[in-house]
């Protein structure tokens, strides 16, 4: 057949159907091409490795060649054993990153004069309140003559009478005496008050005993 003549497809198909030798040659050609192009064939694997080796580190390529043929073992979906996995030297052997330096918070600003004065006043009031006559127990009151209203107290086992307006410990003034309670007020800080309620020695509430 010359190059100028058109390709006769029907004649070729008829030749393929009728000639056993042509059929055998075509089958052999297909098998050879499938063997050369199949990915799991030795040449296919070698070609794939040769193609990848151009961009891989020689040590990584060597580790890759040591891996078993997972596809041939019917374990393509499984990972190899830990001992078979080659570590990436750049990832696992690199030094740890430097610790992150946390910037300490700035120190609190110094207290203002107003804050210092408030702290001083609170300390003085606490010391003044600690000096209140809390060792007294109120038991009631009575009307005296000519003293007027007199509060009766117990200090331990000793009875004590205090006239309304009496000053204790220099700054605690008896300002109120009622049936159930007596009240002392601090003369330096009037907002500081101490209230004593009428109670028996056992602690139970009572009314005025006079």
C-alpha atoms as a PDB file:
ATOM      1  CA  UNK A   1       0.000   0.000   0.000  1.00  0.00           C
ATOM      2  CA  UNK A   2       1.467   3.340  -1.043  1.00  0.00           C
ATOM      3  CA  UNK A   3       1.358   6.510   1.063  1.00  0.00           C
ATOM      4  CA  UNK A   4      -0.966   8.193  -1.421  1.00  0.00           C
ATOM      5  CA  UNK A   5      -3.702   5.601  -1.053  1.00  0.00           C
ATOM      6  CA  UNK A   6      -6.307   6.203   1.665  1.00  0.00           C
ATOM      7  CA  UNK A   7      -6.352   3.885   4.700  1.00  0.00           C
ATOM      8  CA  UNK A   8      -8.977   1.166   4.138  1.00  0.00           C
ATOM      9  CA  UNK A   9     -10.518   0.622   7.605  1.00  0.00           C
ATOM     10  CA  UNK A  10     -12.960  -2.008   6.394  1.00  0.00           C
ATOM     11  CA  UNK A  11     -10.180  -4.027   4.805  1.00  0.00           C
ATOM     12  CA  UNK A  12      -8.155  -3.867   8.012  1.00  0.00           C
ATOM     13  CA  UNK A  13     -11.121  -4.994  10.131  1.00  0.00           C
ATOM     14  CA  UNK A  14     -11.814  -7.830   7.677  1.00  0.00           C
ATOM     15  CA  UNK A  15      -8.171  -8.841   7.829  1.00  0.00           C
ATOM     16  CA  UNK A  16      -8.316  -8.792  11.674  1.00  0.00           C
ATOM     17  CA  UNK A  17     -11.453 -10.990  11.694  1.00  0.00           C
ATOM     18  CA  UNK A  18     -10.188 -13.559   9.240  1.00  0.00           C
ATOM     19  CA  UNK A  19      -6.441 -13.778   9.882  1.00  0.00           C
ATOM     20  CA  UNK A  20      -5.388 -15.598  13.068  1.00  0.00           C
ATOM     21  CA  UNK A  21      -1.821 -14.342  12.848  1.00  0.00           C
ATOM     22  CA  UNK A  22      -2.980 -10.726  12.763  1.00  0.00           C
ATOM     23  CA  UNK A  23      -5.171 -11.321  15.822  1.00  0.00           C
ATOM     24  CA  UNK A  24      -2.290 -12.902  17.739  1.00  0.00           C
ATOM     25  CA  UNK A  25       0.068 -10.039  16.821  1.00  0.00           C
ATOM     26  CA  UNK A  26      -2.457  -7.423  17.988  1.00  0.00           C
ATOM     27  CA  UNK A  27      -3.047  -9.261  21.277  1.00  0.00           C
ATOM     28  CA  UNK A  28       0.689  -9.485  21.883  1.00  0.00           C
ATOM     29  CA  UNK A  29       1.067  -5.752  21.182  1.00  0.00           C
ATOM     30  CA  UNK A  30      -1.684  -4.883  23.664  1.00  0.00           C
ATOM     31  CA  UNK A  31      -0.099  -7.064  26.363  1.00  0.00           C
ATOM     32  CA  UNK A  32       3.324  -5.507  25.865  1.00  0.00           C
ATOM     33  CA  UNK A  33       1.949  -1.971  26.089  1.00  0.00           C
ATOM     34  CA  UNK A  34      -0.089  -2.838  29.201  1.00  0.00           C
ATOM     35  CA  UNK A  35       3.017  -4.318  30.815  1.00  0.00           C
ATOM     36  CA  UNK A  36       5.070  -1.222  30.041  1.00  0.00           C
ATOM     37  CA  UNK A  37       2.424   1.293  31.106  1.00  0.00           C
ATOM     38  CA  UNK A  38       1.025  -0.519  34.174  1.00  0.00           C
ATOM     39  CA  UNK A  39       2.032   1.469  37.374  1.00  0.00           C
ATOM     40  CA  UNK A  40       2.900  -1.655  39.416  1.00  0.00           C
ATOM     41  CA  UNK A  41       5.175  -3.125  36.762  1.00  0.00           C
ATOM     42  CA  UNK A  42       8.940  -2.978  37.475  1.00  0.00           C
ATOM     43  CA  UNK A  43       9.482  -0.507  34.676  1.00  0.00           C
ATOM     44  CA  UNK A  44       6.482   1.569  35.734  1.00  0.00           C
ATOM     45  CA  UNK A  45       7.734   1.737  39.324  1.00  0.00           C
ATOM     46  CA  UNK A  46      11.242   2.531  38.172  1.00  0.00           C
ATOM     47  CA  UNK A  47       9.943   5.315  35.956  1.00  0.00           C
ATOM     48  CA  UNK A  48       7.869   6.779  38.800  1.00  0.00           C
ATOM     49  CA  UNK A  49      10.844   6.667  41.178  1.00  0.00           C
ATOM     50  CA  UNK A  50      13.150   8.170  38.585  1.00  0.00           C
ATOM     51  CA  UNK A  51      10.637  10.959  38.003  1.00  0.00           C
ATOM     52  CA  UNK A  52      10.308  11.715  41.736  1.00  0.00           C
ATOM     53  CA  UNK A  53      14.012  11.431  42.473  1.00  0.00           C
ATOM     54  CA  UNK A  54      14.687  14.653  40.628  1.00  0.00           C
ATOM     55  CA  UNK A  55      12.945  16.678  43.408  1.00  0.00           C
ATOM     56  CA  UNK A  56      13.593  14.496  46.516  1.00  0.00           C
ATOM     57  CA  UNK A  57      16.467  14.441  48.930  1.00  0.00           C
ATOM     58  CA  UNK A  58      18.671  11.328  48.421  1.00  0.00           C
ATOM     59  CA  UNK A  59      18.138  10.308  52.075  1.00  0.00           C
ATOM     60  CA  UNK A  60      14.355  10.550  51.715  1.00  0.00           C
ATOM     61  CA  UNK A  61      14.531   8.611  48.442  1.00  0.00           C
ATOM     62  CA  UNK A  62      16.535   5.877  50.151  1.00  0.00           C
ATOM     63  CA  UNK A  63      13.976   5.666  52.936  1.00  0.00           C
ATOM     64  CA  UNK A  64      11.159   5.512  50.375  1.00  0.00           C
ATOM     65  CA  UNK A  65      12.796   2.556  48.640  1.00  0.00           C
ATOM     66  CA  UNK A  66      12.975   0.700  51.958  1.00  0.00           C
ATOM     67  CA  UNK A  67       9.182   0.790  52.376  1.00  0.00           C
ATOM     68  CA  UNK A  68       7.387  -2.461  51.491  1.00  0.00           C
ATOM     69  CA  UNK A  69       5.244  -2.697  48.381  1.00  0.00           C
ATOM     70  CA  UNK A  70       1.885  -2.045  50.057  1.00  0.00           C
ATOM     71  CA  UNK A  71      -0.125  -2.521  46.896  1.00  0.00           C
ATOM     72  CA  UNK A  72       1.306  -6.012  46.327  1.00  0.00           C
ATOM     73  CA  UNK A  73       0.481  -6.949  49.936  1.00  0.00           C
ATOM     74  CA  UNK A  74      -3.124  -5.809  49.493  1.00  0.00           C
ATOM     75  CA  UNK A  75      -2.560  -3.225  52.253  1.00  0.00           C
ATOM     76  CA  UNK A  76      -2.594  -0.044  50.238  1.00  0.00           C
ATOM     77  CA  UNK A  77      -4.946   1.610  52.766  1.00  0.00           C
ATOM     78  CA  UNK A  78      -2.726   0.853  55.777  1.00  0.00           C
ATOM     79  CA  UNK A  79       0.345   2.623  57.085  1.00  0.00           C
ATOM     80  CA  UNK A  80       3.589   0.681  57.507  1.00  0.00           C
ATOM     81  CA  UNK A  81       4.866  -0.174  60.958  1.00  0.00           C
ATOM     82  CA  UNK A  82       6.455   2.595  62.997  1.00  0.00           C
ATOM     83  CA  UNK A  83       9.886   1.021  62.605  1.00  0.00           C
ATOM     84  CA  UNK A  84       9.536   1.227  58.826  1.00  0.00           C
ATOM     85  CA  UNK A  85       8.588   4.883  58.697  1.00  0.00           C
ATOM     86  CA  UNK A  86      11.530   7.139  58.001  1.00  0.00           C
ATOM     87  CA  UNK A  87      11.473  10.357  60.011  1.00  0.00           C
ATOM     88  CA  UNK A  88      11.890  13.692  58.348  1.00  0.00           C
ATOM     89  CA  UNK A  89      15.226  14.887  59.720  1.00  0.00           C
ATOM     90  CA  UNK A  90      14.391  18.526  59.164  1.00  0.00           C
ATOM     91  CA  UNK A  91      11.099  18.258  61.046  1.00  0.00           C
ATOM     92  CA  UNK A  92      11.930  15.945  63.970  1.00  0.00           C
ATOM     93  CA  UNK A  93      15.585  16.738  64.605  1.00  0.00           C
ATOM     94  CA  UNK A  94      15.254  20.511  64.483  1.00  0.00           C
ATOM     95  CA  UNK A  95      15.928  22.357  67.773  1.00  0.00           C
ATOM     96  CA  UNK A  96      12.833  23.361  69.739  1.00  0.00           C
ATOM     97  CA  UNK A  97      11.530  26.851  69.091  1.00  0.00           C
ATOM     98  CA  UNK A  98      12.684  29.513  71.527  1.00  0.00           C
ATOM     99  CA  UNK A  99      10.335  30.133  74.450  1.00  0.00           C
ATOM    100  CA  UNK A 100       7.891  32.924  74.025  1.00  0.00           C
ATOM    101  CA  UNK A 101       8.788  35.838  76.257  1.00  0.00           C
ATOM    102  CA  UNK A 102       5.748  37.089  78.119  1.00  0.00           C
ATOM    103  CA  UNK A 103       5.953  40.764  78.826  1.00  0.00           C
ATOM    104  CA  UNK A 104       5.151  41.421  82.491  1.00  0.00           C
ATOM    105  CA  UNK A 105       2.246  43.756  83.137  1.00  0.00           C
ATOM    106  CA  UNK A 106       3.182  47.316  84.032  1.00  0.00           C
ATOM    107  CA  UNK A 107       3.295  48.104  87.735  1.00  0.00           C
ATOM    108  CA  UNK A 108       0.187  49.699  89.189  1.00  0.00           C
ATOM    109  CA  UNK A 109       0.258  53.464  89.401  1.00  0.00           C
ATOM    110  CA  UNK A 110       1.181  54.942  92.775  1.00  0.00           C
ATOM    111  CA  UNK A 111      -1.774  55.810  95.006  1.00  0.00           C
ATOM    112  CA  UNK A 112      -3.092  59.314  94.806  1.00  0.00           C
ATOM    113  CA  UNK A 113      -3.085  61.630  97.829  1.00  0.00           C
ATOM    114  CA  UNK A 114      -6.819  61.052  98.198  1.00  0.00           C
ATOM    115  CA  UNK A 115      -6.319  57.278  98.277  1.00  0.00           C
ATOM    116  CA  UNK A 116      -3.533  57.593 100.841  1.00  0.00           C
ATOM    117  CA  UNK A 117      -5.730  59.744 103.044  1.00  0.00           C
ATOM    118  CA  UNK A 118      -8.608  57.267 102.763  1.00  0.00           C
ATOM    119  CA  UNK A 119      -6.290  54.410 103.769  1.00  0.00           C
ATOM    120  CA  UNK A 120      -4.988  56.369 106.758  1.00  0.00           C
ATOM    121  CA  UNK A 121      -8.515  57.239 107.886  1.00  0.00           C
ATOM    122  CA  UNK A 122      -9.660  53.624 107.578  1.00  0.00           C
ATOM    123  CA  UNK A 123      -6.723  52.445 109.690  1.00  0.00           C
ATOM    124  CA  UNK A 124      -7.428  55.053 112.368  1.00  0.00           C
ATOM    125  CA  UNK A 125     -11.110  54.131 112.503  1.00  0.00           C
ATOM    126  CA  UNK A 126     -10.267  50.444 112.796  1.00  0.00           C
ATOM    127  CA  UNK A 127      -7.916  51.173 115.716  1.00  0.00           C
ATOM    128  CA  UNK A 128     -10.507  53.428 117.354  1.00  0.00           C
ATOM    129  CA  UNK A 129     -13.267  50.824 117.029  1.00  0.00           C
ATOM    130  CA  UNK A 130     -10.998  48.191 118.578  1.00  0.00           C
ATOM    131  CA  UNK A 131     -10.798  50.385 121.731  1.00  0.00           C
ATOM    132  CA  UNK A 132     -14.588  50.222 122.419  1.00  0.00           C
ATOM    133  CA  UNK A 133     -15.706  49.007 125.892  1.00  0.00           C
ATOM    134  CA  UNK A 134     -16.843  45.603 124.683  1.00  0.00           C
ATOM    135  CA  UNK A 135     -16.182  43.912 128.042  1.00  0.00           C
ATOM    136  CA  UNK A 136     -19.471  45.293 129.420  1.00  0.00           C
ATOM    137  CA  UNK A 137     -22.818  43.490 129.560  1.00  0.00           C
ATOM    138  CA  UNK A 138     -25.956  45.656 129.691  1.00  0.00           C
ATOM    139  CA  UNK A 139     -28.675  44.602 132.155  1.00  0.00           C
ATOM    140  CA  UNK A 140     -31.051  47.608 132.152  1.00  0.00           C
ATOM    141  CA  UNK A 141     -31.545  51.111 133.484  1.00  0.00           C
ATOM    142  CA  UNK A 142     -33.307  53.004 136.276  1.00  0.00           C
ATOM    143  CA  UNK A 143     -34.174  56.604 137.112  1.00  0.00           C
ATOM    144  CA  UNK A 144     -31.891  58.095 139.733  1.00  0.00           C
ATOM    145  CA  UNK A 145     -32.175  61.326 141.666  1.00  0.00           C
ATOM    146  CA  UNK A 146     -30.649  63.724 141.015  1.00  0.00           C
ATOM    147  CA  UNK A 147     -28.485  61.880 138.409  1.00  0.00           C
ATOM    148  CA  UNK A 148     -31.384  61.081 136.093  1.00  0.00           C
ATOM    149  CA  UNK A 149     -31.234  58.020 133.801  1.00  0.00           C
ATOM    150  CA  UNK A 150     -28.634  55.510 134.915  1.00  0.00           C
ATOM    151  CA  UNK A 151     -27.521  52.452 132.945  1.00  0.00           C
ATOM    152  CA  UNK A 152     -26.642  49.288 134.805  1.00  0.00           C
ATOM    153  CA  UNK A 153     -23.876  47.054 133.437  1.00  0.00           C
ATOM    154  CA  UNK A 154     -21.867  44.047 134.477  1.00  0.00           C
ATOM    155  CA  UNK A 155     -18.116  43.882 133.957  1.00  0.00           C
ATOM    156  CA  UNK A 156     -17.375  40.264 134.609  1.00  0.00           C
ATOM    157  CA  UNK A 157     -18.887  39.666 138.071  1.00  0.00           C
ATOM    158  CA  UNK A 158     -18.737  43.330 139.082  1.00  0.00           C
ATOM    159  CA  UNK A 159     -21.854  45.567 138.685  1.00  0.00           C
ATOM    160  CA  UNK A 160     -21.248  49.040 137.227  1.00  0.00           C
ATOM    161  CA  UNK A 161     -23.638  51.987 136.943  1.00  0.00           C
ATOM    162  CA  UNK A 162     -23.118  54.689 134.301  1.00  0.00           C
ATOM    163  CA  UNK A 163     -25.052  57.928 134.062  1.00  0.00           C
ATOM    164  CA  UNK A 164     -26.306  58.875 130.619  1.00  0.00           C
ATOM    165  CA  UNK A 165     -23.511  60.926 128.992  1.00  0.00           C
ATOM    166  CA  UNK A 166     -20.653  59.154 130.809  1.00  0.00           C
ATOM    167  CA  UNK A 167     -17.427  58.983 128.797  1.00  0.00           C
ATOM    168  CA  UNK A 168     -15.485  55.702 128.788  1.00  0.00           C
ATOM    169  CA  UNK A 169     -11.935  55.276 127.553  1.00  0.00           C
ATOM    170  CA  UNK A 170     -11.784  58.987 126.711  1.00  0.00           C
ATOM    171  CA  UNK A 171     -13.859  58.764 123.505  1.00  0.00           C
ATOM    172  CA  UNK A 172     -16.821  56.397 124.024  1.00  0.00           C
ATOM    173  CA  UNK A 173     -19.853  58.264 125.342  1.00  0.00           C
ATOM    174  CA  UNK A 174     -23.022  56.583 126.660  1.00  0.00           C
ATOM    175  CA  UNK A 175     -25.717  58.203 124.529  1.00  0.00           C
ATOM    176  CA  UNK A 176     -28.734  55.870 124.767  1.00  0.00           C
ATOM    177  CA  UNK A 177     -30.229  53.593 127.443  1.00  0.00           C
ATOM    178  CA  UNK A 178     -33.475  51.759 126.725  1.00  0.00           C
ATOM    179  CA  UNK A 179     -35.214  48.671 128.048  1.00  0.00           C
ATOM    180  CA  UNK A 180     -33.381  46.336 125.690  1.00  0.00           C
ATOM    181  CA  UNK A 181     -30.199  48.108 124.671  1.00  0.00           C
ATOM    182  CA  UNK A 182     -27.560  50.728 125.457  1.00  0.00           C
ATOM    183  CA  UNK A 183     -25.535  52.623 122.879  1.00  0.00           C
ATOM    184  CA  UNK A 184     -22.084  54.197 122.992  1.00  0.00           C
ATOM    185  CA  UNK A 185     -20.842  56.707 120.413  1.00  0.00           C
ATOM    186  CA  UNK A 186     -17.263  57.634 119.566  1.00  0.00           C
ATOM    187  CA  UNK A 187     -16.601  61.342 120.039  1.00  0.00           C
ATOM    188  CA  UNK A 188     -13.834  61.535 117.422  1.00  0.00           C
ATOM    189  CA  UNK A 189     -15.663  59.598 114.728  1.00  0.00           C
ATOM    190  CA  UNK A 190     -19.427  59.926 115.373  1.00  0.00           C
ATOM    191  CA  UNK A 191     -20.239  57.265 112.794  1.00  0.00           C
ATOM    192  CA  UNK A 192     -18.588  54.667 115.056  1.00  0.00           C
ATOM    193  CA  UNK A 193     -21.164  53.237 117.466  1.00  0.00           C
ATOM    194  CA  UNK A 194     -21.349  50.248 119.815  1.00  0.00           C
ATOM    195  CA  UNK A 195     -24.701  48.741 120.821  1.00  0.00           C
ATOM    196  CA  UNK A 196     -25.096  46.461 123.849  1.00  0.00           C
ATOM    197  CA  UNK A 197     -28.329  44.502 124.171  1.00  0.00           C
ATOM    198  CA  UNK A 198     -29.754  43.226 127.450  1.00  0.00           C
ATOM    199  CA  UNK A 199     -28.781  39.588 127.869  1.00  0.00           C
ATOM    200  CA  UNK A 200     -28.399  37.158 130.689  1.00  0.00           C
ATOM    201  CA  UNK A 201     -25.014  35.746 131.527  1.00  0.00           C
ATOM    202  CA  UNK A 202     -25.949  32.619 129.578  1.00  0.00           C
ATOM    203  CA  UNK A 203     -26.532  34.745 126.451  1.00  0.00           C
ATOM    204  CA  UNK A 204     -30.337  34.689 126.252  1.00  0.00           C
ATOM    205  CA  UNK A 205     -32.253  37.931 125.612  1.00  0.00           C
ATOM    206  CA  UNK A 206     -34.027  39.609 128.562  1.00  0.00           C
ATOM    207  CA  UNK A 207     -35.859  42.857 129.173  1.00  0.00           C
ATOM    208  CA  UNK A 208     -34.973  45.638 131.566  1.00  0.00           C
ATOM    209  CA  UNK A 209     -34.352  44.119 134.980  1.00  0.00           C
ATOM    210  CA  UNK A 210     -35.210  47.306 136.894  1.00  0.00           C
END
